[in-house]
Amino acid sequence: MEKVCRKIIWVLAFVLLCGSLTGCSREELEKILPEELQLGQAEDPQQVEDEPNRQKAEVPQAEQKEIKPVQRISVGKYAYEQLSEEEKKVYDEMLSAILSQVEKISLSTTSTDIMNRAYTALCGDYGGLFWVNGYIFTRYTKGGELVNLEFSPKYTMTREERRQTQKEIDRVVEEWFAGISVNDTDYQKAKYVYELLALNTEYVEDAKDSQNIISVFLGRKTVCQGYACAVQYLLEQLGVQSTIVSGKALGEPHAWNLICLDGEYYYMDATWGNNGYRNKEGVETSFIDYNYMAMTTAEMQMGHELDMEISLPECTAVLNNYYIKEGNYIEEWLPEQMGAMLAQAWEEQRVLTLRFSDDSLKDQAFQFFIKDGHIADYCNGISRINYLEDSMWKEISFCFNQS
């Protein structure tokens, strides 16, 4: 299934300045077959398609296999904590099997609903399981009664191949983490990871291994699932809780993240972090779009629609919003303060996006700096204004990274 990517190339608005200055669902298993079903990850990894296996499952002659105790290593992970105790136990059993790379195990439940819900949560909490791609389950009956449910992960590589791949991934992650520390703030960590992925990874629909982190760290080309897995994987190593969530964006299947910064929840969509624009001559320039770094639920719903079996929180916190944190959120008319920000961005030849608390403030800034040309009072030598205006977010982006 096709991934959605908000790689929007804006047609750049510009004003020439002369003289006085002018202007990227899981289907419910309602049709449970009586024998064996193969569950493979569809193009959208958050949806699982049912495919009848050609080989029938063997009806056992013995009672259900004994379930060995497994460690509970996922306590505190968001999706895990949304499960019932029975679902947590099944989640632990599945995770133990995948980490140990065993061929199959008997689960402590005979409910496919519990199995599916536990697996969904597991995939949300662990973005680094690059060696597994779905699973096969077999239902065993005795005398017409369901007595055993067997879970068989679908591995994509051998143990040795997994070990070598993990070694290569670890090397890249170590290089990427050179500029961040576990002692930095949650906001700094989230911003760092968001920028890392925007600057080092390209959205490519047919990218190899696009459903896992191999595509990000080794291929540098991925789709929304790869971005979401990488966010979870990187933030976890930095001590920030993150969960992969799924649904739709712009009407297409999509994956992104729920993250916890300073004890409060936000949504992050790293896929949409890398944006771009074309100037009058058609030259494309990319820049990081911070609108999707730490969203409230209301902001997330402007372009996303959740489709999750796991309960998700109402995100209302704004203290770690990029624009508020960086001082780029304008709540009153202070032209000198905004002018100083523009001057610094002009000197550094970078994009500066100002978000306004209401439309009237944005319109006032647009009139003053762009239409009336007062940007020249602060940006010495400027002859043309490259800008993007976003009415939905109440923003103006001044694009000084291209003359």
GROMACS .gro file of C-alpha atoms in nm:
model
  403
    1MET     CA    1   0.000   0.000   0.000
    2GLU     CA    2   0.131   0.340  -0.091
    3LYS     CA    3   0.281   0.559   0.178
    4VAL     CA    4   0.192   0.923   0.196
    5CYS     CA    5   0.463   1.183   0.209
    6ARG     CA    6   0.409   1.552   0.261
    7LYS     CA    7   0.710   1.644   0.050
    8ILE     CA    8   0.536   1.955  -0.075
    9ILE     CA    9   0.738   2.172  -0.306
   10TRP     CA   10   0.598   2.518  -0.264
   11VAL     CA   11   0.593   2.769  -0.542
   12LEU     CA   12   0.801   3.036  -0.380
   13ALA     CA   13   0.644   3.376  -0.340
   14PHE     CA   14   0.891   3.656  -0.386
   15VAL     CA   15   0.909   4.031  -0.387
   16LEU     CA   16   1.173   4.230  -0.573
   17LEU     CA   17   1.324   4.507  -0.368
   18CYS     CA   18   1.432   4.813  -0.566
   19GLY     CA   19   1.494   5.163  -0.438
   20SER     CA   20   1.209   5.223  -0.195
   21LEU     CA   21   1.154   4.844  -0.178
   22THR     CA   22   0.838   4.689  -0.317
   23GLY     CA   23   0.725   4.383  -0.278
   24CYS     CA   24   0.384   0.889   0.466
   25SER     CA   25  -0.535  -0.037   0.963
   26ARG     CA   26  -0.463  -0.324   1.073
   27GLU     CA   27  -0.752  -0.520   0.921
   28GLU     CA   28  -0.959  -0.692   1.188
   29LEU     CA   29  -0.939  -1.068   1.161
   30GLU     CA   30  -1.310  -1.118   1.137
   31LYS     CA   31  -1.278  -1.411   0.897
   32ILE     CA   32  -1.064  -1.641   1.107
   33LEU     CA   33  -0.980  -1.954   0.911
   34PRO     CA   34  -0.996  -2.283   1.103
   35GLU     CA   35  -0.644  -2.388   1.011
   36GLU     CA   36  -0.335  -2.170   0.955
   37LEU     CA   37  -0.310  -1.804   0.858
   38GLN     CA   38  -0.001  -1.624   0.741
   39LEU     CA   39   0.022  -1.263   0.850
   40GLY     CA   40   0.264  -1.064   0.639
   41GLN     CA   41   0.327  -0.693   0.659
   42ALA     CA   42   0.145  -0.513   0.384
   43GLU     CA   43   0.288  -0.212   0.205
   44ASP     CA   44   0.153  -0.017   0.498
   45PRO     CA   45   0.315  -0.201   0.791
   46GLN     CA   46   0.038  -0.101   1.028
   47GLN     CA   47  -0.209  -0.306   0.827
   48VAL     CA   48  -0.189  -0.683   0.821
   49GLU     CA   49  -0.344  -0.877   0.538
   50ASP     CA   50  -0.477  -1.229   0.586
   51GLU     CA   51  -0.339  -1.485   0.347
   52PRO     CA   52  -0.446  -1.850   0.385
   53ASN     CA   53  -0.141  -2.072   0.406
   54ARG     CA   54  -0.135  -2.355   0.158
   55GLN     CA   55  -0.030  -2.610   0.418
   56LYS     CA   56  -0.286  -2.706   0.678
   57ALA     CA   57  -0.193  -2.698   1.044
   58GLU     CA   58  -0.146  -3.027   1.218
   59VAL     CA   59  -0.405  -3.118   1.481
   60PRO     CA   60  -0.206  -3.206   1.794
   61GLN     CA   61  -0.235  -3.533   1.977
   62ALA     CA   62  -0.106  -3.390   2.303
   63GLU     CA   63  -0.221  -3.112   2.532
   64GLN     CA   64  -0.105  -2.753   2.497
   65LYS     CA   65   0.270  -2.705   2.530
   66GLU     CA   66   0.406  -2.566   2.853
   67ILE     CA   67   0.475  -2.191   2.849
   68LYS     CA   68   0.812  -2.097   2.995
   69PRO     CA   69   0.827  -1.780   3.207
   70VAL     CA   70   0.959  -1.474   3.021
   71GLN     CA   71   1.110  -1.151   3.146
   72ARG     CA   72   0.902  -0.836   3.159
   73ILE     CA   73   1.146  -0.595   2.998
   74SER     CA   74   0.889  -0.356   2.851
   75VAL     CA   75   0.748  -0.209   3.171
   76GLY     CA   76   0.710   0.166   3.119
   77LYS     CA   77   0.680   0.151   2.741
   78TYR     CA   78   0.368   0.334   2.632
   79ALA     CA   79   0.183   0.073   2.424
   80TYR     CA   80   0.273  -0.205   2.668
   81GLU     CA   81   0.116  -0.015   2.956
   82GLN     CA   82  -0.214   0.019   2.767
   83LEU     CA   83  -0.264  -0.359   2.766
   84SER     CA   84  -0.444  -0.586   3.010
   85GLU     CA   85  -0.234  -0.822   3.221
   86GLU     CA   86  -0.320  -1.113   2.991
   87GLU     CA   87  -0.221  -0.910   2.684
   88LYS     CA   88   0.103  -0.801   2.850
   89LYS     CA   89   0.193  -1.165   2.912
   90VAL     CA   90   0.138  -1.253   2.546
   91TYR     CA   91   0.338  -0.944   2.440
   92ASP     CA   92   0.625  -1.059   2.664
   93GLU     CA   93   0.614  -1.408   2.513
   94MET     CA   94   0.622  -1.276   2.157
   95LEU     CA   95   0.902  -1.031   2.229
   96SER     CA   96   1.110  -1.298   2.401
   97ALA     CA   97   1.072  -1.525   2.098
   98ILE     CA   98   1.169  -1.249   1.854
   99LEU     CA   99   1.472  -1.133   2.052
  100SER     CA  100   1.591  -1.493   2.093
  101GLN     CA  101   1.501  -1.560   1.728
  102VAL     CA  102   1.331  -1.891   1.809
  103GLU     CA  103   1.128  -2.060   1.538
  104LYS     CA  104   0.793  -2.082   1.720
  105ILE     CA  105   0.630  -2.078   2.060
  106SER     CA  106   0.295  -2.165   2.210
  107LEU     CA  107   0.123  -1.861   2.352
  108SER     CA  108  -0.050  -1.848   2.688
  109THR     CA  109  -0.373  -1.746   2.513
  110THR     CA  110  -0.596  -1.905   2.252
  111SER     CA  111  -0.751  -1.570   2.157
  112THR     CA  112  -0.639  -1.429   1.821
  113ASP     CA  113  -0.776  -1.090   1.927
  114ILE     CA  114  -0.541  -1.082   2.226
  115MET     CA  115  -0.253  -1.200   2.007
  116ASN     CA  116  -0.317  -0.930   1.746
  117ARG     CA  117  -0.352  -0.654   2.002
  118ALA     CA  118  -0.034  -0.760   2.181
  119TYR     CA  119   0.161  -0.774   1.855
  120THR     CA  120   0.035  -0.430   1.751
  121ALA     CA  121   0.157  -0.287   2.082
  122LEU     CA  122   0.492  -0.466   2.050
  123CYS     CA  123   0.552  -0.319   1.704
  124GLY     CA  124   0.465   0.025   1.836
  125ASP     CA  125   0.713   0.004   2.123
  126TYR     CA  126   1.006  -0.149   1.932
  127GLY     CA  127   1.120   0.023   1.614
  128GLY     CA  128   1.446  -0.170   1.596
  129LEU     CA  129   1.318  -0.520   1.513
  130PHE     CA  130   1.461  -0.513   1.161
  131TRP     CA  131   1.506  -0.892   1.133
  132VAL     CA  132   1.136  -0.983   1.159
  133ASN     CA  133   0.855  -0.915   0.911
  134GLY     CA  134   0.520  -1.026   1.049
  135TYR     CA  135   0.433  -1.372   1.175
  136ILE     CA  136   0.245  -1.695   1.111
  137PHE     CA  137   0.004  -1.836   1.365
  138THR     CA  138  -0.145  -2.181   1.388
  139ARG     CA  139  -0.458  -2.274   1.582
  140TYR     CA  140  -0.478  -2.626   1.725
  141THR     CA  141  -0.805  -2.790   1.818
  142LYS     CA  142  -0.891  -3.107   2.002
  143GLY     CA  143  -1.239  -3.247   1.993
  144GLY     CA  144  -1.362  -2.925   1.835
  145GLU     CA  145  -1.212  -2.718   2.115
  146LEU     CA  146  -0.930  -2.470   2.058
  147VAL     CA  147  -0.644  -2.582   2.282
  148ASN     CA  148  -0.332  -2.408   2.154
  149LEU     CA  149  -0.224  -2.100   1.959
  150GLU     CA  150   0.124  -2.115   1.809
  151PHE     CA  151   0.318  -1.803   1.714
  152SER     CA  152   0.593  -1.818   1.450
  153PRO     CA  153   0.782  -1.494   1.369
  154LYS     CA  154   0.879  -1.446   1.003
  155TYR     CA  155   1.252  -1.378   1.008
  156THR     CA  156   1.418  -1.206   0.715
  157MET     CA  157   1.777  -1.298   0.802
  158THR     CA  158   1.988  -1.546   0.994
  159ARG     CA  159   2.126  -1.476   1.341
  160GLU     CA  160   2.469  -1.400   1.194
  161GLU     CA  161   2.324  -1.165   0.933
  162ARG     CA  162   2.130  -0.993   1.207
  163ARG     CA  163   2.443  -0.955   1.418
  164GLN     CA  164   2.641  -0.803   1.130
  165THR     CA  165   2.356  -0.567   1.036
  166GLN     CA  166   2.319  -0.452   1.395
  167LYS     CA  167   2.690  -0.382   1.408
  168GLU     CA  168   2.665  -0.160   1.098
  169ILE     CA  169   2.362   0.022   1.239
  170ASP     CA  170   2.538   0.078   1.571
  171ARG     CA  171   2.832   0.238   1.392
  172VAL     CA  172   2.605   0.487   1.211
  173VAL     CA  173   2.407   0.569   1.525
  174GLU     CA  174   2.726   0.632   1.718
  175GLU     CA  175   2.836   0.880   1.451
  176TRP     CA  176   2.497   1.051   1.447
  177PHE     CA  177   2.493   1.084   1.826
  178ALA     CA  178   2.824   1.274   1.830
  179GLY     CA  179   2.636   1.601   1.880
  180ILE     CA  180   2.393   1.500   2.154
  181SER     CA  181   2.412   1.363   2.507
  182VAL     CA  182   2.177   1.169   2.733
  183ASN     CA  183   2.221   1.459   2.975
  184ASP     CA  184   2.065   1.710   2.735
  185THR     CA  185   1.700   1.811   2.776
  186ASP     CA  186   1.417   1.610   2.625
  187TYR     CA  187   1.346   1.899   2.389
  188GLN     CA  188   1.708   1.907   2.269
  189LYS     CA  189   1.702   1.532   2.208
  190ALA     CA  190   1.375   1.542   2.014
  191LYS     CA  191   1.490   1.836   1.802
  192TYR     CA  192   1.824   1.669   1.734
  193VAL     CA  193   1.664   1.344   1.616
  194TYR     CA  194   1.408   1.531   1.406
  195GLU     CA  195   1.683   1.730   1.234
  196LEU     CA  196   1.903   1.423   1.192
  197LEU     CA  197   1.636   1.241   0.994
  198ALA     CA  198   1.538   1.546   0.790
  199LEU     CA  199   1.899   1.613   0.688
  200ASN     CA  200   2.023   1.256   0.640
  201THR     CA  201   1.729   1.061   0.497
  202GLU     CA  202   1.539   1.095   0.171
  203TYR     CA  203   1.178   0.986   0.118
  204VAL     CA  204   1.176   0.725  -0.161
  205GLU     CA  205   0.864   0.514  -0.214
  206ASP     CA  206   1.040   0.202  -0.346
  207ALA     CA  207   1.336   0.220  -0.108
  208LYS     CA  208   1.489  -0.112  -0.007
  209ASP     CA  209   1.401  -0.230   0.347
  210SER     CA  210   1.167   0.069   0.374
  211GLN     CA  211   0.961  -0.091   0.652
  212ASN     CA  212   1.246  -0.097   0.902
  213ILE     CA  213   1.546   0.099   1.024
  214ILE     CA  214   1.793  -0.058   0.780
  215SER     CA  215   1.661   0.177   0.513
  216VAL     CA  216   1.732   0.480   0.733
  217PHE     CA  217   2.072   0.403   0.878
  218LEU     CA  218   2.227   0.203   0.594
  219GLY     CA  219   2.030   0.311   0.288
  220ARG     CA  220   1.947   0.673   0.381
  221LYS     CA  221   1.625   0.628   0.180
  222THR     CA  222   1.296   0.525   0.336
  223VAL     CA  223   0.921   0.585   0.374
  224CYS     CA  224   0.703   0.685   0.668
  225GLN     CA  225   0.738   0.352   0.851
  226GLY     CA  226   1.115   0.369   0.832
  227TYR     CA  227   1.111   0.725   0.967
  228ALA     CA  228   0.877   0.629   1.253
  229CYS     CA  229   1.084   0.323   1.346
  230ALA     CA  230   1.402   0.531   1.345
  231VAL     CA  231   1.247   0.799   1.568
  232GLN     CA  232   1.145   0.535   1.822
  233TYR     CA  233   1.482   0.362   1.804
  234LEU     CA  234   1.690   0.678   1.841
  235LEU     CA  235   1.483   0.848   2.112
  236GLU     CA  236   1.473   0.530   2.319
  237GLN     CA  237   1.854   0.525   2.325
  238LEU     CA  238   1.850   0.885   2.442
  239GLY     CA  239   1.608   0.805   2.723
  240VAL     CA  240   1.296   0.958   2.565
  241GLN     CA  241   0.979   0.749   2.548
  242SER     CA  242   0.844   0.711   2.196
  243THR     CA  243   0.581   0.490   2.033
  244ILE     CA  244   0.500   0.429   1.667
  245VAL     CA  245   0.141   0.514   1.579
  246SER     CA  246  -0.051   0.464   1.257
  247GLY     CA  247  -0.346   0.591   1.061
  248LYS     CA  248  -0.387   0.810   0.757
  249ALA     CA  249  -0.242   1.138   0.637
  250LEU     CA  250  -0.391   1.322   0.343
  251GLY     CA  251  -0.612   1.017   0.293
  252GLU     CA  252  -0.327   0.764   0.262
  253PRO     CA  253  -0.189   0.508   0.515
  254HIS     CA  254   0.080   0.667   0.726
  255ALA     CA  255   0.297   0.613   1.036
  256TRP     CA  256   0.436   0.866   1.283
  257ASN     CA  257   0.518   0.885   1.657
  258LEU     CA  258   0.385   0.968   2.000
  259ILE     CA  259   0.670   1.107   2.214
  260CYS     CA  260   0.697   1.208   2.578
  261LEU     CA  261   0.894   1.524   2.660
  262ASP     CA  262   0.930   1.626   3.023
  263GLY     CA  263   0.639   1.401   3.119
  264GLU     CA  264   0.399   1.545   2.859
  265TYR     CA  265   0.292   1.388   2.530
  266TYR     CA  266   0.331   1.525   2.178
  267TYR     CA  267   0.307   1.384   1.826
  268MET     CA  268   0.605   1.386   1.591
  269ASP     CA  269   0.601   1.318   1.217
  270ALA     CA  270   0.961   1.305   1.097
  271THR     CA  271   0.850   1.213   0.745
  272TRP     CA  272   0.713   1.562   0.701
  273GLY     CA  273   1.016   1.731   0.855
  274ASN     CA  274   1.201   1.773   0.526
  275ASN     CA  275   1.024   2.028   0.312
  276GLY     CA  276   1.126   2.231   0.012
  277TYR     CA  277   1.041   2.514  -0.219
  278ARG     CA  278   1.120   2.632  -0.571
  279ASN     CA  279   1.207   2.990  -0.651
  280LYS     CA  280   1.103   3.181  -0.962
  281GLU     CA  281   1.378   3.017  -1.165
  282GLY     CA  282   1.263   2.668  -1.061
  283VAL     CA  283   1.561   2.599  -0.835
  284GLU     CA  284   1.462   2.373  -0.544
  285THR     CA  285   1.587   2.440  -0.194
  286SER     CA  286   1.508   2.222   0.106
  287PHE     CA  287   1.455   2.328   0.466
  288ILE     CA  288   1.342   2.168   0.791
  289ASP     CA  289   0.972   2.215   0.863
  290TYR     CA  290   0.935   2.221   1.243
  291ASN     CA  291   0.552   2.221   1.242
  292TYR     CA  292   0.550   1.844   1.288
  293MET     CA  293   0.818   1.808   1.554
  294ALA     CA  294   0.604   1.836   1.869
  295MET     CA  295   0.234   1.862   1.784
  296THR     CA  296  -0.073   1.873   2.002
  297THR     CA  297  -0.358   1.638   1.916
  298ALA     CA  298  -0.546   1.928   1.754
  299GLU     CA  299  -0.245   2.019   1.540
  300MET     CA  300  -0.183   1.656   1.447
  301GLN     CA  301  -0.546   1.617   1.337
  302MET     CA  302  -0.508   1.900   1.085
  303GLY     CA  303  -0.336   1.652   0.854
  304HIS     CA  304  -0.349   1.312   1.026
  305GLU     CA  305  -0.616   1.063   1.128
  306LEU     CA  306  -0.535   0.798   1.388
  307ASP     CA  307  -0.635   0.435   1.337
  308MET     CA  308  -0.498   0.248   1.638
  309GLU     CA  309  -0.613  -0.037   1.861
  310ILE     CA  310  -0.408   0.109   2.145
  311SER     CA  311  -0.551   0.396   2.352
  312LEU     CA  312  -0.368   0.724   2.289
  313PRO     CA  313  -0.361   1.038   2.508
  314GLU     CA  314  -0.503   1.379   2.433
  315CYS     CA  315  -0.192   1.588   2.370
  316THR     CA  316  -0.241   1.948   2.483
  317ALA     CA  317   0.107   2.050   2.606
  318VAL     CA  318   0.285   2.331   2.419
  319LEU     CA  319   0.594   2.412   2.628
  320ASN     CA  320   0.814   2.198   2.402
  321ASN     CA  321   0.664   2.330   2.081
  322TYR     CA  322   0.949   2.441   1.855
  323TYR     CA  323   0.821   2.796   1.797
  324ILE     CA  324   0.751   2.861   2.163
  325LYS     CA  325   1.079   2.707   2.275
  326GLU     CA  326   1.286   2.898   2.018
  327GLY     CA  327   1.108   3.229   2.071
  328ASN     CA  328   0.954   3.232   1.723
  329TYR     CA  329   0.593   3.243   1.844
  330ILE     CA  330   0.457   3.597   1.810
  331GLU     CA  331   0.177   3.700   2.048
  332GLU     CA  332   0.206   4.079   2.030
  333TRP     CA  333   0.319   4.342   1.785
  334LEU     CA  334   0.689   4.402   1.854
  335PRO     CA  335   0.842   4.499   1.518
  336GLU     CA  336   1.189   4.575   1.658
  337GLN     CA  337   1.211   4.231   1.817
  338MET     CA  338   1.098   4.060   1.496
  339GLY     CA  339   1.334   4.279   1.296
  340ALA     CA  340   1.628   4.166   1.508
  341MET     CA  341   1.533   3.803   1.444
  342LEU     CA  342   1.512   3.869   1.071
  343ALA     CA  343   1.849   4.044   1.074
  344GLN     CA  344   2.018   3.748   1.239
  345ALA     CA  345   1.858   3.497   0.999
  346TRP     CA  346   1.960   3.717   0.704
  347GLU     CA  347   2.318   3.732   0.827
  348GLU     CA  348   2.327   3.354   0.873
  349GLN     CA  349   2.152   3.292   0.538
  350ARG     CA  350   1.892   3.054   0.680
  351VAL     CA  351   1.515   3.012   0.685
  352LEU     CA  352   1.328   3.186   0.966
  353THR     CA  353   0.967   3.086   1.027
  354LEU     CA  354   0.753   3.304   1.252
  355ARG     CA  355   0.428   3.161   1.387
  356PHE     CA  356   0.161   3.409   1.500
  357SER     CA  357  -0.105   3.367   1.765
  358ASP     CA  358  -0.376   3.503   1.537
  359ASP     CA  359  -0.437   3.605   1.177
  360SER     CA  360  -0.441   3.976   1.246
  361LEU     CA  361  -0.085   3.971   1.380
  362LYS     CA  362   0.033   3.769   1.083
  363ASP     CA  363  -0.135   4.008   0.841
  364GLN     CA  364   0.019   4.304   1.022
  365ALA     CA  365   0.367   4.153   0.995
  366PHE     CA  366   0.313   4.067   0.631
  367GLN     CA  367   0.207   4.423   0.553
  368PHE     CA  368   0.491   4.585   0.748
  369PHE     CA  369   0.788   4.367   0.651
  370ILE     CA  370   0.691   4.251   0.303
  371LYS     CA  371   0.437   4.481   0.139
  372ASP     CA  372   0.574   4.801   0.292
  373GLY     CA  373   0.932   4.676   0.258
  374HIS     CA  374   1.046   4.748   0.613
  375ILE     CA  375   1.248   4.426   0.610
  376ALA     CA  376   1.518   4.636   0.444
  377ASP     CA  377   1.546   4.839   0.767
  378TYR     CA  378   1.686   4.527   0.935
  379CYS     CA  379   1.841   4.317   0.657
  380ASN     CA  380   2.120   4.528   0.509
  381GLY     CA  381   2.160   4.487   0.135
  382ILE     CA  382   1.854   4.274   0.076
  383SER     CA  383   1.708   4.320  -0.274
  384ARG     CA  384   1.446   4.047  -0.291
  385ILE     CA  385   1.227   3.875  -0.033
  386ASN     CA  386   1.181   3.500  -0.070
  387TYR     CA  387   0.898   3.394   0.155
  388LEU     CA  388   0.631   3.129   0.217
  389GLU     CA  389   0.298   3.215   0.373
  390ASP     CA  390   0.104   2.940   0.553
  391SER     CA  391  -0.247   3.041   0.654
  392MET     CA  392  -0.330   2.710   0.822
  393TRP     CA  393  -0.042   2.739   1.068
  394LYS     CA  394  -0.052   3.123   1.076
  395GLU     CA  395   0.312   3.142   0.967
  396ILE     CA  396   0.545   3.338   0.744
  397SER     CA  397   0.876   3.177   0.644
  398PHE     CA  398   1.150   3.415   0.531
  399CYS     CA  399   1.380   3.209   0.307
  400PHE     CA  400   1.723   3.365   0.331
  401ASN     CA  401   1.904   3.040   0.243
  402GLN     CA  402   1.882   3.122  -0.127
  403SER     CA  403   1.960   3.454  -0.292
   0.00000   0.00000   0.00000
